[in-house]
Tab-separated table of C-alpha atoms and ligand atoms in Angstrom:
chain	number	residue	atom	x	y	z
A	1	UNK	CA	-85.986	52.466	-28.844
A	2	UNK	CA	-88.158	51.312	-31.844
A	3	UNK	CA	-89.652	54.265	-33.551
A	4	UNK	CA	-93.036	53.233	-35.270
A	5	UNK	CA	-94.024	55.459	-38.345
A	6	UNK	CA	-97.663	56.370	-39.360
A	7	UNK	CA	-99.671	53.693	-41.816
A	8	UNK	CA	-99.146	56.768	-44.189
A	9	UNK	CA	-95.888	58.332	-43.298
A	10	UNK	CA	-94.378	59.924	-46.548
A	11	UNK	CA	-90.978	59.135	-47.933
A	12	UNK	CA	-90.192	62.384	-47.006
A	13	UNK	CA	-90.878	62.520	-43.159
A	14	UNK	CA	-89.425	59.250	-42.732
A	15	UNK	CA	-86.286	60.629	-44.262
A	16	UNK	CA	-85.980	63.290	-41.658
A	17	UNK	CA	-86.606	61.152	-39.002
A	18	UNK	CA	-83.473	58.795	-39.395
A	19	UNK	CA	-81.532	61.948	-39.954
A	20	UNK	CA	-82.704	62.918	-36.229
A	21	UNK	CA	-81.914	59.714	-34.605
A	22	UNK	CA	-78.570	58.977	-36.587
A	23	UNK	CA	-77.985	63.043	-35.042
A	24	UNK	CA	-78.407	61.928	-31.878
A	25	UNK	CA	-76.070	59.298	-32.450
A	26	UNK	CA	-77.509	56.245	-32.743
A	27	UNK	CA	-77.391	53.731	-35.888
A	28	UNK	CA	-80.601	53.511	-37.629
A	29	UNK	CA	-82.003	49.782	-38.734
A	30	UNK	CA	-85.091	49.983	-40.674
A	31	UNK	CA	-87.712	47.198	-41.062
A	32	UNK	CA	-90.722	47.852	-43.641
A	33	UNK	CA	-93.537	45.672	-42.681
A	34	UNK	CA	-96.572	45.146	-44.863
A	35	UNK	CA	-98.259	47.826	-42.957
A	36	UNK	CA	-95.592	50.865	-41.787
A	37	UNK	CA	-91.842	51.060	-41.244
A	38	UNK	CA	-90.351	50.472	-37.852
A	39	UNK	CA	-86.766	52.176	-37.310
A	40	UNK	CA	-84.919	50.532	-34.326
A	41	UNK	CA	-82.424	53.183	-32.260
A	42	UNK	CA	-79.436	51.358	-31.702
A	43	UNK	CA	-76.502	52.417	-29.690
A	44	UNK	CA	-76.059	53.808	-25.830
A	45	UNK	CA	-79.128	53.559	-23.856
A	46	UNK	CA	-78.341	56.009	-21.598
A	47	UNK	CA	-79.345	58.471	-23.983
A	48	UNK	CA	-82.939	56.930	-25.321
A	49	UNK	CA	-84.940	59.545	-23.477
A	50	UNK	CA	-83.718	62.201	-26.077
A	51	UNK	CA	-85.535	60.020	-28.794
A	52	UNK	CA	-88.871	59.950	-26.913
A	53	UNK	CA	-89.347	63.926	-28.766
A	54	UNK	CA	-89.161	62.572	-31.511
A	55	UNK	CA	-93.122	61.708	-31.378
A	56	UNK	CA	-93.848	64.930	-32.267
A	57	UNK	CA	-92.522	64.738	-35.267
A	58	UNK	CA	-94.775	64.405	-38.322
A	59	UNK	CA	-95.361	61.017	-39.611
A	60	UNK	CA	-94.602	59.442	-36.096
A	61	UNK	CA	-97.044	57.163	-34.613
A	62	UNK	CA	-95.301	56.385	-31.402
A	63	UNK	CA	-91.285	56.023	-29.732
A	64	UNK	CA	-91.518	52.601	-27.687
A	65	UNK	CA	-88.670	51.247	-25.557
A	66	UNK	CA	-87.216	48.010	-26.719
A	67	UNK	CA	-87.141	46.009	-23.879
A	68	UNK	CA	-84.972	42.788	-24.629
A	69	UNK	CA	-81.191	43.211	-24.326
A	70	UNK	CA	-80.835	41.563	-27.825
A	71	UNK	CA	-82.571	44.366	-30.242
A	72	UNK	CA	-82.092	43.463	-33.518
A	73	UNK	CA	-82.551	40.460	-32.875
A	74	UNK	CA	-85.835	41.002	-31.172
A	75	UNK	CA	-89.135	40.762	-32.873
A	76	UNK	CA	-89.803	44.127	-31.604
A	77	UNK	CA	-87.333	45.539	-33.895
A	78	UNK	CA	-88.839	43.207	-36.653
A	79	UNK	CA	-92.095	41.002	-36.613
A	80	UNK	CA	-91.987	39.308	-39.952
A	81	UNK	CA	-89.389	36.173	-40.151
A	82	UNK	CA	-86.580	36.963	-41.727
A	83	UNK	CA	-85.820	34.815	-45.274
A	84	UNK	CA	-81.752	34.036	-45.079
A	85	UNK	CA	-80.532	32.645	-48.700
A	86	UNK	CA	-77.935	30.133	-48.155
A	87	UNK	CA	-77.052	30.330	-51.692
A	88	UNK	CA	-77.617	28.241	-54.895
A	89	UNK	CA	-81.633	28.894	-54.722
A	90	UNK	CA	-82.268	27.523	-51.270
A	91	UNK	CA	-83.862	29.911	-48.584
A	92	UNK	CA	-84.680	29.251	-45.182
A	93	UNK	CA	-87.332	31.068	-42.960
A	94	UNK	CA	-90.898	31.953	-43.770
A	95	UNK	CA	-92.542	28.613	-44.391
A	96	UNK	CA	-89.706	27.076	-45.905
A	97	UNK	CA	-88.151	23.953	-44.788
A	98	UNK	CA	-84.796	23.291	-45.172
A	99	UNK	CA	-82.962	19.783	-44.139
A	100	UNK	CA	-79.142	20.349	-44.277
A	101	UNK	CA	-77.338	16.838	-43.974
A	102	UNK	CA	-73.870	15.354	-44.122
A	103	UNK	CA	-71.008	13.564	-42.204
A	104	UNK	CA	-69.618	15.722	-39.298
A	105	UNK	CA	-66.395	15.898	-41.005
A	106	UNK	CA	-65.300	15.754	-44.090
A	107	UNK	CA	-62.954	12.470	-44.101
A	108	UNK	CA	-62.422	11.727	-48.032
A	109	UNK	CA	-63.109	12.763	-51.484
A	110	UNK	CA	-64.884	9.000	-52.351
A	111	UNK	CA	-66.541	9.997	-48.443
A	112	UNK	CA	-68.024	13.287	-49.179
A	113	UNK	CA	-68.730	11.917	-52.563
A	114	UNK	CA	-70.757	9.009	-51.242
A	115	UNK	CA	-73.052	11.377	-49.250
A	116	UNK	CA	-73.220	14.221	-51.093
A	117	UNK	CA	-74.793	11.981	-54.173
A	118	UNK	CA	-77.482	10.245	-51.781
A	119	UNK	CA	-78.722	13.653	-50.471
A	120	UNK	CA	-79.430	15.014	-53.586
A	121	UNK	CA	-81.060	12.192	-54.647
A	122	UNK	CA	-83.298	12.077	-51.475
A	123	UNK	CA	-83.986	15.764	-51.977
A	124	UNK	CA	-81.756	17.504	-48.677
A	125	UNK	CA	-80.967	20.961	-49.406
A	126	UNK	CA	-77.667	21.651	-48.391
A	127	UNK	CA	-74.304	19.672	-47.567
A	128	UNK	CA	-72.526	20.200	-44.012
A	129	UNK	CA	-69.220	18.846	-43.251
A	130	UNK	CA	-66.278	19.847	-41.116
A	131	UNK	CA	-62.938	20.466	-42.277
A	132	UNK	CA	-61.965	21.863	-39.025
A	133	UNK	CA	-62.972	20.211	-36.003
A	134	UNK	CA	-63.747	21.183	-32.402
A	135	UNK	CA	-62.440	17.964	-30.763
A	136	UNK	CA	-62.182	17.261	-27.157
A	137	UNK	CA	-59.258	15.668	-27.402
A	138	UNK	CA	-56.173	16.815	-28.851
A	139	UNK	CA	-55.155	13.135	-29.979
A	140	UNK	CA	-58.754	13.036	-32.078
A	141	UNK	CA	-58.854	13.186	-35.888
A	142	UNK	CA	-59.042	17.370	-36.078
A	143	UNK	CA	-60.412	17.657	-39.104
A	144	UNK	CA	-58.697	17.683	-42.993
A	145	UNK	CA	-58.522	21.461	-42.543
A	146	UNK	CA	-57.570	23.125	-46.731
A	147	UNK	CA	-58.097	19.317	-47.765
A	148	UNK	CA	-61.603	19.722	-46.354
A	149	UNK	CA	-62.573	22.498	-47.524
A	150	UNK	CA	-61.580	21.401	-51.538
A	151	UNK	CA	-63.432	18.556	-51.012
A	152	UNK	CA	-66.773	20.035	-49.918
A	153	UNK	CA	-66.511	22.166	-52.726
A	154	UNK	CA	-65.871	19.784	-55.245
A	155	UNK	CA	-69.150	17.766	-53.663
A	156	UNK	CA	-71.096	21.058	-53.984
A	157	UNK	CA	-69.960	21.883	-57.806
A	158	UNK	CA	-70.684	18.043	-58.705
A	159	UNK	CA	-74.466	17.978	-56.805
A	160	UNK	CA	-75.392	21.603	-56.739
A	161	UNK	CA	-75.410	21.739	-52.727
A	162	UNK	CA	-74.393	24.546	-51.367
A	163	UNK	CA	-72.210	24.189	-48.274
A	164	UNK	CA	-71.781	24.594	-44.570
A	165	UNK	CA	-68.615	24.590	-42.565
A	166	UNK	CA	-67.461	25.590	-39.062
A	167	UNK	CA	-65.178	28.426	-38.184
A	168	UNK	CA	-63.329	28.125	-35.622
A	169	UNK	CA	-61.378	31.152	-35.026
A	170	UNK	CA	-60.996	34.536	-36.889
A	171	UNK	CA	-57.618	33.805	-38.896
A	172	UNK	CA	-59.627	30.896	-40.827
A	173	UNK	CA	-62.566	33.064	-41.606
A	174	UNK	CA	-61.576	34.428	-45.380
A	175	UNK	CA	-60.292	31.302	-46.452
A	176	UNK	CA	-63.679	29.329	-45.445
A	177	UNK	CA	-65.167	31.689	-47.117
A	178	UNK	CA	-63.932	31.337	-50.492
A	179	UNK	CA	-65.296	27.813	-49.865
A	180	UNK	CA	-68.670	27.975	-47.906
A	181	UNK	CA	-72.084	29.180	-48.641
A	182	UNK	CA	-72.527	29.813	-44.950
A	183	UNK	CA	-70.277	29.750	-41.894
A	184	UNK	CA	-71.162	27.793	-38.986
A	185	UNK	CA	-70.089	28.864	-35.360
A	186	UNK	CA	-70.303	25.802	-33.278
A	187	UNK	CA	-71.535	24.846	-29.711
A	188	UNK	CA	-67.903	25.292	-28.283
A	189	UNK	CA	-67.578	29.051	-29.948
A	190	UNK	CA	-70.654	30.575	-29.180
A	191	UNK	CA	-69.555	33.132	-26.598
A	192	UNK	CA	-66.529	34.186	-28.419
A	193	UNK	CA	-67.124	37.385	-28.775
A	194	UNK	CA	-64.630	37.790	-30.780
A	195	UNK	CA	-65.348	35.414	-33.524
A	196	UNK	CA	-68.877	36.521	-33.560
A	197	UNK	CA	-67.768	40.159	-34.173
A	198	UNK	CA	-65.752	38.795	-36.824
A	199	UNK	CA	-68.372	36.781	-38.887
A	200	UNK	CA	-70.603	39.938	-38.327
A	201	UNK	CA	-68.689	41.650	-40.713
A	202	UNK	CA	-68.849	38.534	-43.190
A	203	UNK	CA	-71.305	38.547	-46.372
A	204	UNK	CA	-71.920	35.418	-45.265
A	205	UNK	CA	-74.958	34.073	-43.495
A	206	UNK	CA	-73.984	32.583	-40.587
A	207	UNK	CA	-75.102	29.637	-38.371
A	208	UNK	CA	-74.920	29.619	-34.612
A	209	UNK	CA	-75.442	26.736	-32.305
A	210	UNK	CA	-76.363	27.123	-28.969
A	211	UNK	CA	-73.788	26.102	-26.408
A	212	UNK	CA	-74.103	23.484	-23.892
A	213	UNK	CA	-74.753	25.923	-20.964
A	214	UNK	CA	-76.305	28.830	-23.119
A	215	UNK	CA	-79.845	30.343	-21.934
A	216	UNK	CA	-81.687	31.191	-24.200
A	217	UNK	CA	-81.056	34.876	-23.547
A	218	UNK	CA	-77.519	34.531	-24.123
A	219	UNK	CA	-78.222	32.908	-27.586
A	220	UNK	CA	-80.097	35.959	-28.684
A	221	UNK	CA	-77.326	38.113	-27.278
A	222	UNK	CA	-74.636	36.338	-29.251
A	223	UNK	CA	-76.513	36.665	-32.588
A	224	UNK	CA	-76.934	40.245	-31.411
A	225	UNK	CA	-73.290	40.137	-31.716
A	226	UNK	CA	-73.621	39.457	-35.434
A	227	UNK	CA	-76.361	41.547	-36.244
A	228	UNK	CA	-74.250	44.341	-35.216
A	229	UNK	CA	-71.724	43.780	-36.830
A	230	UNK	CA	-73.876	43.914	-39.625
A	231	UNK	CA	-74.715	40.892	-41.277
A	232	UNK	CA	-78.685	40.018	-41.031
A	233	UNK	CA	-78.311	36.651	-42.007
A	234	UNK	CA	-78.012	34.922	-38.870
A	235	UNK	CA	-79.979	31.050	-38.067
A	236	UNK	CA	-80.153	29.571	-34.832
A	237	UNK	CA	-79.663	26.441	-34.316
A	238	UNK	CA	-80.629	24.365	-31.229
A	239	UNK	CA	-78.445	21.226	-30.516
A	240	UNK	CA	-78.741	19.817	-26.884
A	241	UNK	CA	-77.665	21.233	-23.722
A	242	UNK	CA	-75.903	19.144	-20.933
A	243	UNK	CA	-78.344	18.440	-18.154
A	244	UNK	CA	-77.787	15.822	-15.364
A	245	UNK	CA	-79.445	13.204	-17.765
A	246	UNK	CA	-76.355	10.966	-19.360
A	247	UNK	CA	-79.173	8.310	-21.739
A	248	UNK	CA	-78.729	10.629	-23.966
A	249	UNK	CA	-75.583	12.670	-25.548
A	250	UNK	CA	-77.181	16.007	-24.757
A	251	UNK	CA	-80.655	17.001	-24.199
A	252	UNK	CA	-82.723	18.149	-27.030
A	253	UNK	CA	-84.159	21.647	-25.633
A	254	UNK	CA	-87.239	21.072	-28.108
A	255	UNK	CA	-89.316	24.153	-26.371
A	256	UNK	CA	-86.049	26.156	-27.281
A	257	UNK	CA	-88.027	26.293	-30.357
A	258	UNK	CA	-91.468	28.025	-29.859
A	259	UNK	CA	-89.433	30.139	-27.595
A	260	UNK	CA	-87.147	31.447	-29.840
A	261	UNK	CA	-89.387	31.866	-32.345
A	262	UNK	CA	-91.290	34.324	-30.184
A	263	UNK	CA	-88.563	36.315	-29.424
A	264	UNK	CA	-87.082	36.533	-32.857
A	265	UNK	CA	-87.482	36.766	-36.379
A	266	UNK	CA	-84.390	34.885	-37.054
A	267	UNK	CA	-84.635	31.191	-38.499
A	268	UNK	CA	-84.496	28.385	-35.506
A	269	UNK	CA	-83.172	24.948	-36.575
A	270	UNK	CA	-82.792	21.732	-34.877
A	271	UNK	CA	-79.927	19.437	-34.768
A	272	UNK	CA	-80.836	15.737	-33.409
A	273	UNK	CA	-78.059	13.930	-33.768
A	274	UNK	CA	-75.430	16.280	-31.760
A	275	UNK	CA	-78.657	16.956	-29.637
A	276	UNK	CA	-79.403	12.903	-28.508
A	277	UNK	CA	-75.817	11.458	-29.412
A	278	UNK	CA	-77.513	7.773	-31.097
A	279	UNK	CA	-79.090	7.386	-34.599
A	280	UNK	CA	-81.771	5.491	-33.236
A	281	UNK	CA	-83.555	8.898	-31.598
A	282	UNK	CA	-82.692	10.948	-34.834
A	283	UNK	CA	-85.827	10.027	-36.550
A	284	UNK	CA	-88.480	10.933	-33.816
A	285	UNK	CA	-86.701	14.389	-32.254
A	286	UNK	CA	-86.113	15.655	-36.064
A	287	UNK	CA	-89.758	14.868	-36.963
A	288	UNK	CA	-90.883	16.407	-33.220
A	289	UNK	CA	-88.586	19.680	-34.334
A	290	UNK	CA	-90.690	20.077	-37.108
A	291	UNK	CA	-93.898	19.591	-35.302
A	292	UNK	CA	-92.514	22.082	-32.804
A	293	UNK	CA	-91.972	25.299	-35.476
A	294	UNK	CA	-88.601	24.504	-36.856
A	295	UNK	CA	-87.672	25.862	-39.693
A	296	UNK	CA	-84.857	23.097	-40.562
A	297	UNK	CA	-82.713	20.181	-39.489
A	298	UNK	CA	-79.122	19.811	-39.375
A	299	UNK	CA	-78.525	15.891	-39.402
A	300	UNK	CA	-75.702	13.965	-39.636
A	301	UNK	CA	-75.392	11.349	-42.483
A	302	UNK	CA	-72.232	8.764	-43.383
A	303	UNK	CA	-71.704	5.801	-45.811
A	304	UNK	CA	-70.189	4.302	-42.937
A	305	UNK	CA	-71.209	5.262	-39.250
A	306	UNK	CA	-68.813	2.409	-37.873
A	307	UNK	CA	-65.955	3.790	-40.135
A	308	UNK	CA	-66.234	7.541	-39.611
A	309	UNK	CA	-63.463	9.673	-37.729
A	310	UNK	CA	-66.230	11.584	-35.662
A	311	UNK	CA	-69.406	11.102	-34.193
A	312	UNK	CA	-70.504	7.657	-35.936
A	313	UNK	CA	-72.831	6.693	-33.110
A	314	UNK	CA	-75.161	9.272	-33.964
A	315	UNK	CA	-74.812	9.304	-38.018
A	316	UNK	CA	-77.304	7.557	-40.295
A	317	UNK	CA	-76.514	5.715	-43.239
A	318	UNK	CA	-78.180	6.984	-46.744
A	319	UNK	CA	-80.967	4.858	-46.414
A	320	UNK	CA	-82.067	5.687	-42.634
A	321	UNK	CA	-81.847	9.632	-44.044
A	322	UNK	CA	-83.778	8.862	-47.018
A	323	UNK	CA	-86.463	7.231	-44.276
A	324	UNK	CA	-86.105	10.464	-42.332
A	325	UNK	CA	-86.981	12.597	-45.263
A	326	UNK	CA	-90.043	10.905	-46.318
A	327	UNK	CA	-91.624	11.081	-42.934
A	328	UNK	CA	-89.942	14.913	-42.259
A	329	UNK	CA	-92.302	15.605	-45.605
A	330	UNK	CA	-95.486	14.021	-44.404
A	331	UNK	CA	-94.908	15.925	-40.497
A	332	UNK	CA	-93.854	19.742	-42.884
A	333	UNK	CA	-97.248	18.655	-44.681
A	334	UNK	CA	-99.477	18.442	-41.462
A	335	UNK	CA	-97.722	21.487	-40.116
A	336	UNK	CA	-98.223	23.560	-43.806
A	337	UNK	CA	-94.813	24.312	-44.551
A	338	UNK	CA	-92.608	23.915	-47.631
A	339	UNK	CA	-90.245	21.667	-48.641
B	1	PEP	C1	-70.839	19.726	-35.512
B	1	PEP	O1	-71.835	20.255	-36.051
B	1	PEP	O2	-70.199	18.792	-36.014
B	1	PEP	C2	-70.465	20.164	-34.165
B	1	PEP	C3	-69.217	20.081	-33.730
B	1	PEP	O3	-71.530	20.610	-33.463
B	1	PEP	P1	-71.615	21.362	-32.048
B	1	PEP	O4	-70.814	22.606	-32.198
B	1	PEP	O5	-73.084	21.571	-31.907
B	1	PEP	O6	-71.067	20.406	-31.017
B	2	MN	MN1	-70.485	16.096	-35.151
């Protein structure tokens, strides 16, 4: 149940009334808008009629069911965007645009290097890179794992990037994070529950990416996951879902975007180069992301496609990113956002 306060509520009366609803046993998350505060009733729904009284209290404009099955992640609960800082000045959500780039793992020191110096220079935000890899095979290169994980953080010391890496399971989590400026959850991951609990109770913002058979619904409810676990900072990221159509790697769910950007507050991103599988369609999906509401890009970038370890079909080289940016500028200009 959302609990909406008066324009004028004092401090006072909206004291009492989290007191009541944490008494009835429910967790209280409070969102002050520029207007009045909203204070979402989370916990057992069985009991929500109790909180309905709770209009007659003073200060109380009205008690109103939330009626998506993700709450906090709902724009019910909260209707302005939410900012998430990713560390080292760079913020995403809001009209901010952020472009995080890099190879999809991290394969050597002069690699990571390499990439990390021509993103900077081309004005990218923030440096991805695997160190542990979700590979379909169990012969494939898995990742550099500890290795990885200096590397990237040597890359974002030397260029100022901060850095994004994947977690894989829960064991892994506190060491990443001595390393990472964010944790990502990737496609494979994104129902375990577990994991997601985990991260929840992380300080660090964390990115999900939708599965290959997740609705939309059961994207929300998996950042639910991490919301209640109690970490706000929580971006979406939309990479491709498998559909009968086999042109492309995966196919870009583009109106994932306006969607979830109606039903939550929570930053949406696009990925185009997991989400089509070539470098040729990079380009036009990451500037049609943008055009559709998307508040970033995830986009993978090597020295050398034809040399890399993972996923060099759909990598650009420096100079096809640095193309990409200057056209992702003019598309964030015609849309009024900020890069
Ligand atoms: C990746 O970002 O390299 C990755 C493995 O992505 P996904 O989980 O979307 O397949
Ligand atoms: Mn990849």
């Amino acid at each position: 149940m959302i609990i909406s306060m008066k324009k004028g509520a004092t401090q006072e009366q909206m004291d009492h009334v989290k007191k009541l609803i944490e008494g009835f046993g429910y967790r209280v998350h409070e969102s002050k808008g520029s207007e009045r505060v909203l204070f979402g009733a989370i916990g057992d729904e069985r009991g929500k009629e109790r909180l309905t009284c709770l209009e007659a209290q003073p200060g109380v404009e009205k008690v109103i069911p939330i009626l998506n099955p993700y709450k906090l992640a709902s724009r019910e609960t909260r209707h302005e965007p939410t900012v998430v800082d990713l560390g080292l000045g760079v913020k995403i959500g809001g009209r901010n645009l952020v472009v995080i780039a890099g190879p999809c793992a991290v394969e050597s020191q002069q690699q990571i290097m390499e990439v990390a110096s021509a993103l900077k220079d081309t004005g990218a935000h923030m440096l991805r890179g695997g160190a542990f890899k979700p590979r379909t095979s169990p012969y494939a290169f898995q990742g550099l794992k500890n290795d990885g994980l200096v590397l990237l953080s040597e890359a974002r010391k030397a260029y100022g990037l901060p850095v994004i890496t994947e977690v894989m399971d829960i064991g892994s989590i506190d060491l990443i994070s001595e390393y990472a400026d964010c944790l990502q959850v990737g496609a494979r991951n994104i129902q375990n529950f577990q994991l997601l609990k985990e991260v929840g109770r992380s300080k660090k913002p964390v990115l999900l990416k939708r599965g290959m058979s997740t609705t939309i619904e059961e994207f929300l409810m998996s950042a639910e996951y991490v919301l209640s676990g109690g970490n706000s900072q929580v971006i979406l990221c939309e990479r491709g879902i498998r559909t009968f159509e086999t042109a492309t790697r995966n196919t870009l769910d583009l109106s994932a975007v306006p969607v979830l950007k109606e039903k939550t507050h929570l930053p949406v991103i696009v990925d185009p180069s997991h989400g089509t599988g070539h470098a040729r369609y990079v380009e036009p999906m990451a500037y049609a992301a943008i055009a559709a509401g998307a508040d970033g890009l995830m986009i993978e970038v090597h020295p050398r496609p034809e040399e890399a370890l993972s996923d060099g079909p759909q990598s650009l080289r420096p100079h096809e990113f640095r193309n990409l940016m200057a056209g992702v500028r003019r598309v964030a200009q015609a849309v009024d956002r900020l890069m």
